[in-house]
Amino acid sequence: MEIPVESRELSQLKKQPTICSFCGCGCGLYFFSEGFLVPAQNHPVSRGKLCLRGWSYADLRFTPKRLKSPLIRRNGKLEAASWEEALNTAGEALKAIRDKYGGDAIGVLGSARASVEDNFTLYQFATKVLGTKNIDSFYRLGFFPSEDFSFPDLEKAEQIILLACDIAERHAQAASFVTGALARGAFLYIIDPRMPQMSKLASIHIQPSPFELLKEAEKFIEELEVRGDCYLLYSSEIILYGWACEARKVIEKAITKGIKPLFLCDYANQKGMVKMGIHPQGGLSFYEILDEARKGNIKALVIMSDNPSERFPQLFKEAREKLEFILVIDPLRTDAVEVSDVALPGTFFFEKEGSTINAEGRRQALHPTVTPQVEKNEIETLIALGEKLGVSLPFPSGELVEMEMKEWKPELSPTTQHTPSPDYPFTLLLDPSYIWAGTAMAQATFIYNRESSIILSDFPEGFVNINSEDAKELKIRDRMPVKIETPLGSITLPAYTTLRAGKGVLLFPLYLWEKVAEKLGGVEFDKSHGMPIFKPIPARIAKEE
Amino acid sequence: MPDLTYKKIGKEDLMKILQEIANEEELIAPVEMFGGEALFQPVKDVNDITFNYVNTLFPPKQFLLPRFEKILTYKKEDGKLKVEEIIEAPKRTIFGIRSCDVEGIRYSEFFYSGKMFQREDLADPHFMARRNNLTIISVACLNPAPTCFCVCCDGGPFLERGFDLQLTDLGEYWLCEVGSEKGTAIIEKFPSFFIDAEEKDIQKRKELEDKVLEKFGPYPAFSGATLRRITEGNIPREVWESLGERCIVCGGWQLLCPLCFCYTVVDIGDENEGYRARIWDSCHYEGYHRLAGGPNPRKGRDRRRERCIFHKFSWQYVERMGRHGCVGCGRCVITCMGYVHMPQTVWEIRSAFREESYKKEAKVR
């Protein structure tokens, strides 16, 4: 269904760049309806360069995963419906639940692949229409409130420190800036228990035990003789290990030494989403919303472009059984859409007006550069839905959005860590790599889907990354099942022997988090900023009998 | 210089002819984008055409081999599968294309026409239909960009073949070199606009060509040395490993290369109805080399780079294709995320034999 964009000169809009909605780098590109895109050469971040994800972004135009018409569940099956019918059904169901159980029985999930304005409207919808405090997003996973910076400055750096982040894998554009700086003679220092791709280019690579990571980082920063521009790059790893509070101290120390910290967001509009209020504000966080739903305290979910089953499939499945109603607004037919009661199509970045904020804190405008494939965008849908519930929502004008934009500074508290012991010579560590494998965004592309699912088809049961030398000593070969014993419990996974894992480190990918945590007594949680965490756990390897 | 017909045409007259062409068929020409860069786009009004560009980042190969192309549809009717081929080949004229891209089109055509295998019965109908309907009016470069190195790769800045019309800016006039029957057809269609070029015009074009050669920037591509060393197969493993370490596997180099023509096919739809599409692919991607069942002969980034350069520079391909696989357009210099583009790669291959220290540390230029 091709709907013309009213009163807009498409030939003019076609010449405007749009922004990639994969990682937090926020590359500018020209998007064309014929299924191709061109990296913007004069864009400060992309500079004519795009990563594999960026190049594959063009596939979203033709993706078979696109949700094109509203769906309503009838007799257990999702059937196509008209917009009016779907809006009415959703409106009635939400009204009934709000009136029966109160607004706080509804959970609302925002998204980092929706625009700032979409998240603004969703927040207004949650607070003014539904009256709930429970608003958050699974796209906040690994977020850390941090300072703004500028990528182009990075290229002029003289010293660059990578603190536990794999930029070549997850933030390719940042890796390109770092390589550019190296080409101009900069020094690269890496502090990481893993061996990421960039480590081969580093002058110094400190591979500490995961328990010592922050201590080593602090020591290194203290001893470092800062020359010229020095940058410290870090990403979601240390947050997901439960060290947000300790990390802040290290970052503050770095700032006092004149080192500029750069936090690399994992998702496109993560910063903008949080600035629009999509984070726990007295209500439940994303993990707690589903946890409470599982216990029967949350009765309905409103999900906008989010998919909880990408990170916590079991939790979402259990929650789904108890939930009375799920409304999903998403441009993609995600797993969440498949289990929803009403699903409404959304729009991609290249189909709507709005803005997005990347890891730098750079707010970039979005324009509809191709005719949208669906009738309504998220803002129109939410406003229409508000009308059905008797509340008229404001249109997110520039001024209104500016006014509501707030920094989030949660009070962080330290978490207790597991202590290493001689009985357990290894450390089991979460590796937030393969972050896009199996996600709706990756599956919606063609080439990137092929590339990101290689690991899934090589290891359908998941894997644990073991250092090749350790594996040789223990006589473990690739794909051999190994039993990992920890003081909390044990789990058996196929081995994947590479040099990526440092000596004595066992890495498992992010998409196995829930499966691994289940065997070790459940997912841990940092209440102070509403974040599920996986602390490094001492472990040993027992060969499977 | 081979025997070419030389004509000249006034600047305004050319715009009139282009407008005539745009009215009759699809005219592709460089258009200025929001950020100031140029891009080849279908043009309805010739006033949209920009002349303020060296080359576009996105290659015009898009109009012969689209990045995403539906090649067939299928539908189940009465239990039988009905397959229909889609060949979309509008009559097109491309104006403003640079020499390197014309050379790229000639190279791709050699592959898709089946000439590479001396089997013209294997020609790709989609590509060839579009190629036969395409008229090329190229414009010779007088001011190469700092990233250009076509002069080292026999890809420009002036061409002797491959174009239908080649234009050179002589100030008041465009000098037209007619390179094919299609070119002659344009001249014959608009006889009142073209006048015969004089000997001094041809002389001026030669002088301009000599002058351009002096303007080339800091990216020499030692293609001769690379060709020999790749063919001999004695490049140290360390060179590939070092290049692989810096490669971020974006694949941008292959996607933007005017000579790269690799593709993959995807089927979109269900068992009853759908279509098959062809999309650009890159040999730098792991999945490109992965075999059914999981084994991958080129799992490492270094192996994939080696394969890419081997295809571009090995004599066995040069012999079959008539030239090596680089025209020096410089797009890889702009788009490569790891700064291991073609000039860097050949520079490292060459210097590996000069510098023993190469093995000790990664070189980044």
CSV table of N, CA and C in Angstrom, one decimal, chain B residues 45-176:
chain,number,residue,atom,x,y,z
B,45,ASP,N,14.5,17.7,-15.5
B,45,ASP,CA,14.8,19.0,-16.0
B,45,ASP,C,16.4,19.2,-15.9
B,46,VAL,N,17.0,19.6,-17.0
B,46,VAL,CA,18.4,19.6,-17.1
B,46,VAL,C,19.1,20.7,-16.2
B,47,ASN,N,18.2,21.6,-15.7
B,47,ASN,CA,18.8,22.6,-14.8
B,47,ASN,C,19.2,22.0,-13.5
B,48,ASP,N,18.7,20.7,-13.2
B,48,ASP,CA,19.1,20.1,-11.9
B,48,ASP,C,20.5,19.5,-12.0
B,49,ILE,N,21.0,19.4,-13.2
B,49,ILE,CA,22.3,18.7,-13.4
B,49,ILE,C,23.4,19.6,-12.7
B,50,THR,N,24.3,18.9,-12.0
B,50,THR,CA,25.4,19.7,-11.4
B,50,THR,C,26.7,19.4,-12.2
B,51,PHE,N,27.5,20.3,-12.4
B,51,PHE,CA,28.8,20.1,-13.0
B,51,PHE,C,29.9,20.2,-12.0
B,52,ASN,N,29.5,20.5,-10.7
B,52,ASN,CA,30.4,20.7,-9.6
B,52,ASN,C,30.7,19.4,-8.9
B,53,TYR,N,31.4,18.5,-9.6
B,53,TYR,CA,31.7,17.2,-9.0
B,53,TYR,C,32.9,16.6,-9.7
B,54,VAL,N,33.6,15.8,-8.9
B,54,VAL,CA,34.7,15.0,-9.6
B,54,VAL,C,34.1,13.6,-10.0
B,55,ASN,N,33.7,12.9,-8.9
B,55,ASN,CA,32.9,11.7,-9.2
B,55,ASN,C,32.0,11.5,-8.1
B,56,THR,N,31.0,10.6,-8.3
B,56,THR,CA,30.0,10.4,-7.3
B,56,THR,C,30.5,9.2,-6.4
B,57,LEU,N,30.1,9.2,-5.1
B,57,LEU,CA,30.6,8.1,-4.3
B,57,LEU,C,29.8,6.8,-4.7
B,58,PHE,N,28.6,6.9,-5.0
B,58,PHE,CA,27.8,5.7,-5.4
B,58,PHE,C,28.0,5.5,-6.9
B,59,PRO,N,28.5,4.4,-7.4
B,59,PRO,CA,28.9,4.2,-8.8
B,59,PRO,C,27.6,4.1,-9.6
B,60,PRO,N,27.7,4.6,-10.9
B,60,PRO,CA,26.5,4.5,-11.8
B,60,PRO,C,26.3,3.0,-12.2
B,61,LYS,N,27.1,2.1,-11.8
B,61,LYS,CA,26.8,0.7,-12.1
B,61,LYS,C,25.4,0.3,-11.6
B,62,GLN,N,24.9,1.1,-10.7
B,62,GLN,CA,23.6,0.9,-10.1
B,62,GLN,C,22.5,0.8,-11.3
B,63,PHE,N,22.8,1.5,-12.4
B,63,PHE,CA,21.7,1.5,-13.4
B,63,PHE,C,21.9,0.3,-14.4
B,64,LEU,N,22.9,-0.5,-14.2
B,64,LEU,CA,23.0,-1.7,-15.0
B,64,LEU,C,22.8,-2.9,-14.1
B,65,LEU,N,23.3,-2.8,-12.9
B,65,LEU,CA,23.2,-3.9,-11.9
B,65,LEU,C,22.7,-3.3,-10.7
B,66,PRO,N,21.3,-3.2,-10.6
B,66,PRO,CA,20.8,-2.5,-9.4
B,66,PRO,C,21.2,-3.2,-8.1
B,67,ARG,N,21.3,-2.4,-7.0
B,67,ARG,CA,21.7,-3.0,-5.7
B,67,ARG,C,20.6,-4.1,-5.3
B,68,PHE,N,19.4,-3.8,-5.6
B,68,PHE,CA,18.3,-4.8,-5.3
B,68,PHE,C,17.5,-4.9,-6.6
B,69,GLU,N,17.3,-6.1,-7.1
B,69,GLU,CA,16.6,-6.2,-8.4
B,69,GLU,C,15.8,-7.5,-8.3
B,70,LYS,N,14.5,-7.3,-8.6
B,70,LYS,CA,13.6,-8.5,-8.7
B,70,LYS,C,13.9,-9.1,-10.1
B,71,ILE,N,14.2,-10.4,-10.1
B,71,ILE,CA,14.5,-11.1,-11.4
B,71,ILE,C,13.4,-12.0,-11.8
B,72,LEU,N,12.6,-12.5,-10.9
B,72,LEU,CA,11.5,-13.4,-11.3
B,72,LEU,C,10.4,-13.4,-10.3
B,73,THR,N,9.2,-13.7,-10.7
B,73,THR,CA,8.1,-13.9,-9.8
B,73,THR,C,7.6,-15.3,-9.9
B,74,TYR,N,7.1,-15.9,-8.9
B,74,TYR,CA,6.5,-17.2,-9.0
B,74,TYR,C,5.1,-17.2,-8.3
B,75,LYS,N,4.3,-18.0,-8.8
B,75,LYS,CA,2.9,-18.1,-8.3
B,75,LYS,C,2.4,-19.5,-8.5
B,76,LYS,N,1.7,-20.1,-7.5
B,76,LYS,CA,1.2,-21.4,-7.7
B,76,LYS,C,-0.3,-21.3,-8.2
B,77,GLU,N,-0.5,-21.8,-9.3
B,77,GLU,CA,-1.9,-21.8,-9.9
B,77,GLU,C,-2.3,-23.2,-10.2
B,78,ASP,N,-3.4,-23.7,-9.7
B,78,ASP,CA,-3.9,-25.0,-9.9
B,78,ASP,C,-2.8,-26.1,-9.6
B,79,GLY,N,-2.1,-25.9,-8.6
B,79,GLY,CA,-1.1,-26.9,-8.2
B,79,GLY,C,0.2,-26.8,-9.0
B,80,LYS,N,0.2,-25.9,-10.0
B,80,LYS,CA,1.4,-25.7,-10.8
B,80,LYS,C,2.1,-24.4,-10.5
B,81,LEU,N,3.4,-24.4,-10.6
B,81,LEU,CA,4.2,-23.2,-10.3
B,81,LEU,C,4.4,-22.4,-11.6
B,82,LYS,N,3.9,-21.2,-11.6
B,82,LYS,CA,4.1,-20.4,-12.8
B,82,LYS,C,5.2,-19.4,-12.5
B,83,VAL,N,6.3,-19.4,-13.3
B,83,VAL,CA,7.4,-18.5,-13.1
B,83,VAL,C,7.5,-17.5,-14.2
B,84,GLU,N,7.6,-16.3,-13.8
B,84,GLU,CA,7.8,-15.2,-14.9
B,84,GLU,C,9.0,-14.4,-14.6
B,85,GLU,N,9.8,-14.3,-15.7
B,85,GLU,CA,11.0,-13.5,-15.6
B,85,GLU,C,10.7,-12.0,-15.7
B,86,ILE,N,11.4,-11.2,-14.9
B,86,ILE,CA,11.2,-9.8,-14.9
B,86,ILE,C,12.4,-9.2,-15.6
B,87,ILE,N,12.3,-8.5,-16.7
B,87,ILE,CA,13.4,-7.8,-17.3
B,87,ILE,C,13.0,-6.4,-17.4
B,88,GLU,N,13.7,-5.5,-16.6
B,88,GLU,CA,13.3,-4.1,-16.6
B,88,GLU,C,14.5,-3.4,-17.3
B,89,ALA,N,14.3,-2.9,-18.5
B,89,ALA,CA,15.4,-2.3,-19.2
B,89,ALA,C,14.9,-1.0,-20.0
B,90,PRO,N,14.6,0.0,-19.3
B,90,PRO,CA,14.1,1.2,-19.9
B,90,PRO,C,15.3,1.8,-20.8
B,91,LYS,N,14.9,2.6,-21.8
B,91,LYS,CA,15.9,3.2,-22.7
B,91,LYS,C,16.5,4.4,-21.9
B,92,ARG,N,17.8,4.3,-21.7
B,92,ARG,CA,18.5,5.3,-20.9
B,92,ARG,C,19.7,5.9,-21.5
B,93,THR,N,19.9,7.2,-21.1
B,93,THR,CA,21.2,7.8,-21.5
B,93,THR,C,21.8,8.3,-20.2
B,94,ILE,N,23.1,8.0,-20.1
B,94,ILE,CA,23.7,8.5,-18.9
B,94,ILE,C,24.7,9.6,-19.3
B,95,PHE,N,24.6,10.7,-18.6
B,95,PHE,CA,25.4,11.8,-19.0
B,95,PHE,C,26.3,12.2,-17.8
B,96,GLY,N,27.6,12.5,-18.0
B,96,GLY,CA,28.4,13.0,-17.0
B,96,GLY,C,29.2,11.9,-16.3
B,97,ILE,N,29.1,10.7,-16.8
B,97,ILE,CA,29.8,9.5,-16.2
B,97,ILE,C,31.3,9.7,-16.5
B,98,ARG,N,32.1,9.3,-15.5
B,98,ARG,CA,33.5,9.5,-15.6
B,98,ARG,C,34.2,8.3,-16.3
B,99,SER,N,35.4,8.5,-16.8
B,99,SER,CA,36.1,7.5,-17.5
B,99,SER,C,36.2,6.2,-16.8
B,100,CYS,N,36.5,6.3,-15.4
B,100,CYS,CA,36.8,5.1,-14.7
B,100,CYS,C,35.5,4.2,-14.6
B,101,ASP,N,34.3,4.9,-14.5
B,101,ASP,CA,33.1,4.1,-14.4
B,101,ASP,C,32.7,3.5,-15.8
B,102,VAL,N,33.1,4.2,-16.9
B,102,VAL,CA,32.8,3.6,-18.2
B,102,VAL,C,33.7,2.4,-18.4
B,103,GLU,N,34.9,2.4,-17.9
B,103,GLU,CA,35.8,1.3,-18.0
B,103,GLU,C,35.2,0.2,-17.1
B,104,GLY,N,34.6,0.5,-15.9
B,104,GLY,CA,34.0,-0.5,-15.1
B,104,GLY,C,32.8,-1.2,-15.7
B,105,ILE,N,32.1,-0.4,-16.5
B,105,ILE,CA,30.9,-1.0,-17.2
B,105,ILE,C,31.4,-2.0,-18.2
B,106,ARG,N,32.5,-1.6,-18.9
B,106,ARG,CA,33.0,-2.4,-20.0
B,106,ARG,C,33.5,-3.8,-19.3
B,107,TYR,N,34.1,-3.7,-18.2
B,107,TYR,CA,34.6,-4.8,-17.5
B,107,TYR,C,33.4,-5.8,-17.0
B,108,SER,N,32.4,-5.2,-16.4
B,108,SER,CA,31.3,-6.0,-16.0
B,108,SER,C,30.6,-6.6,-17.2
B,109,GLU,N,30.5,-5.9,-18.3
B,109,GLU,CA,29.9,-6.4,-19.5
B,109,GLU,C,30.6,-7.6,-20.0
B,110,PHE,N,31.9,-7.6,-19.8
B,110,PHE,CA,32.7,-8.7,-20.3
B,110,PHE,C,32.3,-10.0,-19.5
B,111,PHE,N,32.0,-9.8,-18.3
B,111,PHE,CA,31.6,-10.9,-17.5
B,111,PHE,C,30.1,-11.3,-17.8
B,112,TYR,N,29.2,-10.3,-17.7
B,112,TYR,CA,27.8,-10.7,-17.9
B,112,TYR,C,27.4,-11.0,-19.3
B,113,SER,N,28.2,-10.7,-20.3
B,113,SER,CA,27.9,-11.1,-21.6
B,113,SER,C,28.4,-12.5,-21.9
B,114,GLY,N,29.1,-13.0,-21.0
B,114,GLY,CA,29.6,-14.4,-21.2
B,114,GLY,C,30.9,-14.4,-22.0
B,115,LYS,N,31.4,-13.2,-22.4
B,115,LYS,CA,32.7,-13.2,-23.2
B,115,LYS,C,33.9,-13.7,-22.3
B,116,MET,N,33.8,-13.5,-21.0
B,116,MET,CA,34.9,-13.9,-20.2
B,116,MET,C,35.1,-15.4,-20.3
B,117,PHE,N,34.0,-16.2,-20.5
B,117,PHE,CA,34.1,-17.6,-20.6
B,117,PHE,C,34.1,-18.1,-22.1
B,118,GLN,N,34.1,-17.1,-23.0
B,118,GLN,CA,33.8,-17.4,-24.4
B,118,GLN,C,32.6,-18.2,-24.6
B,119,ARG,N,31.6,-17.9,-23.8
B,119,ARG,CA,30.3,-18.5,-23.9
B,119,ARG,C,29.2,-17.5,-23.9
B,120,GLU,N,29.0,-16.9,-25.1
B,120,GLU,CA,28.0,-15.8,-25.1
B,120,GLU,C,26.6,-16.3,-25.0
B,121,ASP,N,26.4,-17.6,-25.1
B,121,ASP,CA,25.0,-18.1,-24.8
B,121,ASP,C,24.7,-18.1,-23.3
B,122,LEU,N,25.7,-17.8,-22.5
B,122,LEU,CA,25.4,-17.7,-21.0
B,122,LEU,C,25.2,-16.3,-20.6
B,123,ALA,N,25.0,-15.4,-21.5
B,123,ALA,CA,24.9,-14.0,-21.2
B,123,ALA,C,23.7,-13.8,-20.2
B,124,ASP,N,23.9,-12.8,-19.3
B,124,ASP,CA,22.8,-12.5,-18.3
B,124,ASP,C,21.8,-11.6,-19.0
B,125,PRO,N,20.5,-12.1,-19.1
B,125,PRO,CA,19.6,-11.3,-19.9
B,125,PRO,C,19.2,-9.9,-19.2
B,126,HIS,N,19.2,-9.9,-17.9
B,126,HIS,CA,18.9,-8.7,-17.2
B,126,HIS,C,19.9,-7.6,-17.5
B,127,PHE,N,21.1,-8.0,-17.2
B,127,PHE,CA,22.2,-7.0,-17.4
B,127,PHE,C,22.3,-6.5,-18.9
B,128,MET,N,22.3,-7.5,-19.8
B,128,MET,CA,22.5,-7.2,-21.2
B,128,MET,C,21.4,-6.4,-21.8
B,129,ALA,N,20.2,-6.6,-21.3
B,129,ALA,CA,19.0,-5.8,-21.8
B,129,ALA,C,19.2,-4.4,-21.5
B,130,ARG,N,19.7,-4.2,-20.2
B,130,ARG,CA,19.9,-2.8,-19.8
B,130,ARG,C,21.1,-2.2,-20.5
B,131,ARG,N,22.1,-3.0,-20.7
B,131,ARG,CA,23.3,-2.5,-21.3
B,131,ARG,C,23.0,-2.1,-22.8
B,132,ASN,N,22.2,-2.9,-23.5
B,132,ASN,CA,22.0,-2.6,-24.9
B,132,ASN,C,21.1,-1.3,-25.0
B,133,ASN,N,20.3,-1.0,-23.9
B,133,ASN,CA,19.5,0.2,-24.0
B,133,ASN,C,20.2,1.4,-23.4
B,134,LEU,N,21.4,1.3,-23.1
B,134,LEU,CA,22.1,2.4,-22.4
B,134,LEU,C,23.0,3.1,-23.4
B,135,THR,N,22.9,4.4,-23.4
B,135,THR,CA,23.9,5.2,-24.2
B,135,THR,C,24.8,6.0,-23.2
B,136,ILE,N,26.0,6.0,-23.4
B,136,ILE,CA,27.0,6.5,-22.5
B,136,ILE,C,27.6,7.8,-23.0
B,137,ILE,N,27.3,8.9,-22.4
B,137,ILE,CA,28.0,10.2,-22.7
B,137,ILE,C,28.9,10.5,-21.6
B,138,SER,N,30.2,10.2,-21.7
B,138,SER,CA,31.1,10.4,-20.6
B,138,SER,C,31.7,11.8,-20.7
B,139,VAL,N,32.2,12.3,-19.5
B,139,VAL,CA,32.9,13.5,-19.5
B,139,VAL,C,34.3,13.3,-18.9
B,140,ALA,N,35.3,13.7,-19.7
B,140,ALA,CA,36.7,13.4,-19.2
B,140,ALA,C,37.0,14.3,-18.0
B,141,CYS,N,37.8,13.8,-17.1
B,141,CYS,CA,38.2,14.6,-15.9
B,141,CYS,C,39.3,15.5,-16.2
B,142,LEU,N,39.1,16.8,-15.8
B,142,LEU,CA,40.2,17.7,-15.9
B,142,LEU,C,40.8,18.0,-14.6
B,143,ASN,N,40.1,17.7,-13.5
B,143,ASN,CA,40.6,18.0,-12.1
B,143,ASN,C,40.4,16.8,-11.3
B,144,PRO,N,41.3,15.9,-11.2
B,144,PRO,CA,41.1,14.7,-10.4
B,144,PRO,C,41.0,15.0,-8.9
B,145,ALA,N,40.3,14.2,-8.2
B,145,ALA,CA,40.2,14.4,-6.7
B,145,ALA,C,41.5,13.9,-6.1
B,146,PRO,N,41.8,14.3,-4.8
B,146,PRO,CA,43.0,13.7,-4.2
B,146,PRO,C,43.0,12.2,-4.1
B,147,THR,N,41.8,11.6,-4.1
B,147,THR,CA,41.8,10.2,-3.9
B,147,THR,C,41.9,9.4,-5.2
B,148,CYS,N,41.9,10.1,-6.3
B,148,CYS,CA,41.9,9.4,-7.6
B,148,CYS,C,43.3,8.9,-8.0
B,149,PHE,N,43.3,7.7,-8.6
B,149,PHE,CA,44.6,7.2,-9.1
B,149,PHE,C,44.4,6.4,-10.4
B,150,CYS,N,43.4,6.8,-11.2
B,150,CYS,CA,43.1,6.1,-12.4
B,150,CYS,C,44.3,6.1,-13.4
B,151,VAL,N,45.1,7.1,-13.3
B,151,VAL,CA,46.3,7.2,-14.2
B,151,VAL,C,47.2,6.0,-14.0
B,152,CYS,N,47.2,5.4,-12.8
B,152,CYS,CA,48.1,4.2,-12.6
B,152,CYS,C,47.4,2.9,-13.0
B,153,CYS,N,46.1,3.0,-13.3
B,153,CYS,CA,45.4,1.8,-13.5
B,153,CYS,C,44.7,1.7,-14.9
B,154,ASP,N,45.1,2.6,-15.8
B,154,ASP,CA,44.5,2.6,-17.1
B,154,ASP,C,43.0,2.7,-17.0
B,155,GLY,N,42.5,3.6,-16.2
B,155,GLY,CA,41.1,3.8,-16.0
B,155,GLY,C,40.7,5.2,-16.3
B,156,GLY,N,41.6,6.0,-16.9
B,156,GLY,CA,41.3,7.4,-17.2
B,156,GLY,C,42.5,8.2,-17.2
B,157,PRO,N,42.5,9.5,-17.1
B,157,PRO,CA,41.3,10.4,-17.0
B,157,PRO,C,40.6,10.5,-18.4
B,158,PHE,N,41.2,10.1,-19.5
B,158,PHE,CA,40.6,10.1,-20.8
B,158,PHE,C,40.5,8.7,-21.3
B,159,LEU,N,39.5,8.4,-22.0
B,159,LEU,CA,39.3,7.0,-22.5
B,159,LEU,C,39.5,7.0,-24.0
B,160,GLU,N,39.8,5.8,-24.5
B,160,GLU,CA,39.9,5.6,-25.9
B,160,GLU,C,38.8,4.7,-26.4
B,161,ARG,N,38.1,4.0,-25.5
B,161,ARG,CA,37.0,3.1,-25.9
B,161,ARG,C,36.0,3.0,-24.8
B,162,GLY,N,34.9,2.3,-25.1
B,162,GLY,CA,33.9,2.0,-24.1
B,162,GLY,C,32.8,3.1,-24.0
B,163,PHE,N,33.0,4.3,-24.5
B,163,PHE,CA,32.0,5.3,-24.5
B,163,PHE,C,31.2,5.4,-25.8
B,164,ASP,N,30.1,6.1,-25.8
B,164,ASP,CA,29.4,6.4,-27.1
B,164,ASP,C,29.8,7.8,-27.5
B,165,LEU,N,29.8,8.7,-26.5
B,165,LEU,CA,30.3,10.0,-26.8
B,165,LEU,C,31.2,10.4,-25.6
B,166,GLN,N,32.4,10.9,-25.9
B,166,GLN,CA,33.2,11.4,-24.8
B,166,GLN,C,33.4,12.9,-24.9
B,167,LEU,N,33.0,13.6,-23.9
B,167,LEU,CA,33.1,15.1,-23.9
B,167,LEU,C,34.3,15.6,-23.2
B,168,THR,N,34.9,16.6,-23.7
B,168,THR,CA,36.0,17.3,-23.0
B,168,THR,C,35.7,18.8,-23.0
B,169,ASP,N,35.8,19.4,-21.9
B,169,ASP,CA,35.5,20.8,-21.7
B,169,ASP,C,36.6,21.7,-22.3
B,170,LEU,N,36.3,22.4,-23.4
B,170,LEU,CA,37.3,23.2,-24.0
B,170,LEU,C,37.1,24.7,-23.7
B,171,GLY,N,36.3,25.0,-22.7
B,171,GLY,CA,36.0,26.4,-22.3
B,171,GLY,C,34.6,26.7,-22.9
B,172,GLU,N,34.6,27.3,-24.1
B,172,GLU,CA,33.4,27.6,-24.7
B,172,GLU,C,32.6,26.5,-25.3
B,173,TYR,N,33.4,25.5,-25.7
B,173,TYR,CA,32.8,24.3,-26.4
B,173,TYR,C,33.0,23.0,-25.6
B,174,TRP,N,32.3,22.0,-26.0
B,174,TRP,CA,32.6,20.7,-25.6
B,174,TRP,C,33.2,20.0,-26.8
B,175,LEU,N,34.3,19.3,-26.6
B,175,LEU,CA,34.8,18.5,-27.7
B,175,LEU,C,34.2,17.1,-27.6
B,176,CYS,N,33.6,16.6,-28.7
B,176,CYS,CA,32.9,15.3,-28.6
B,176,CYS,C,33.8,14.3,-29.4
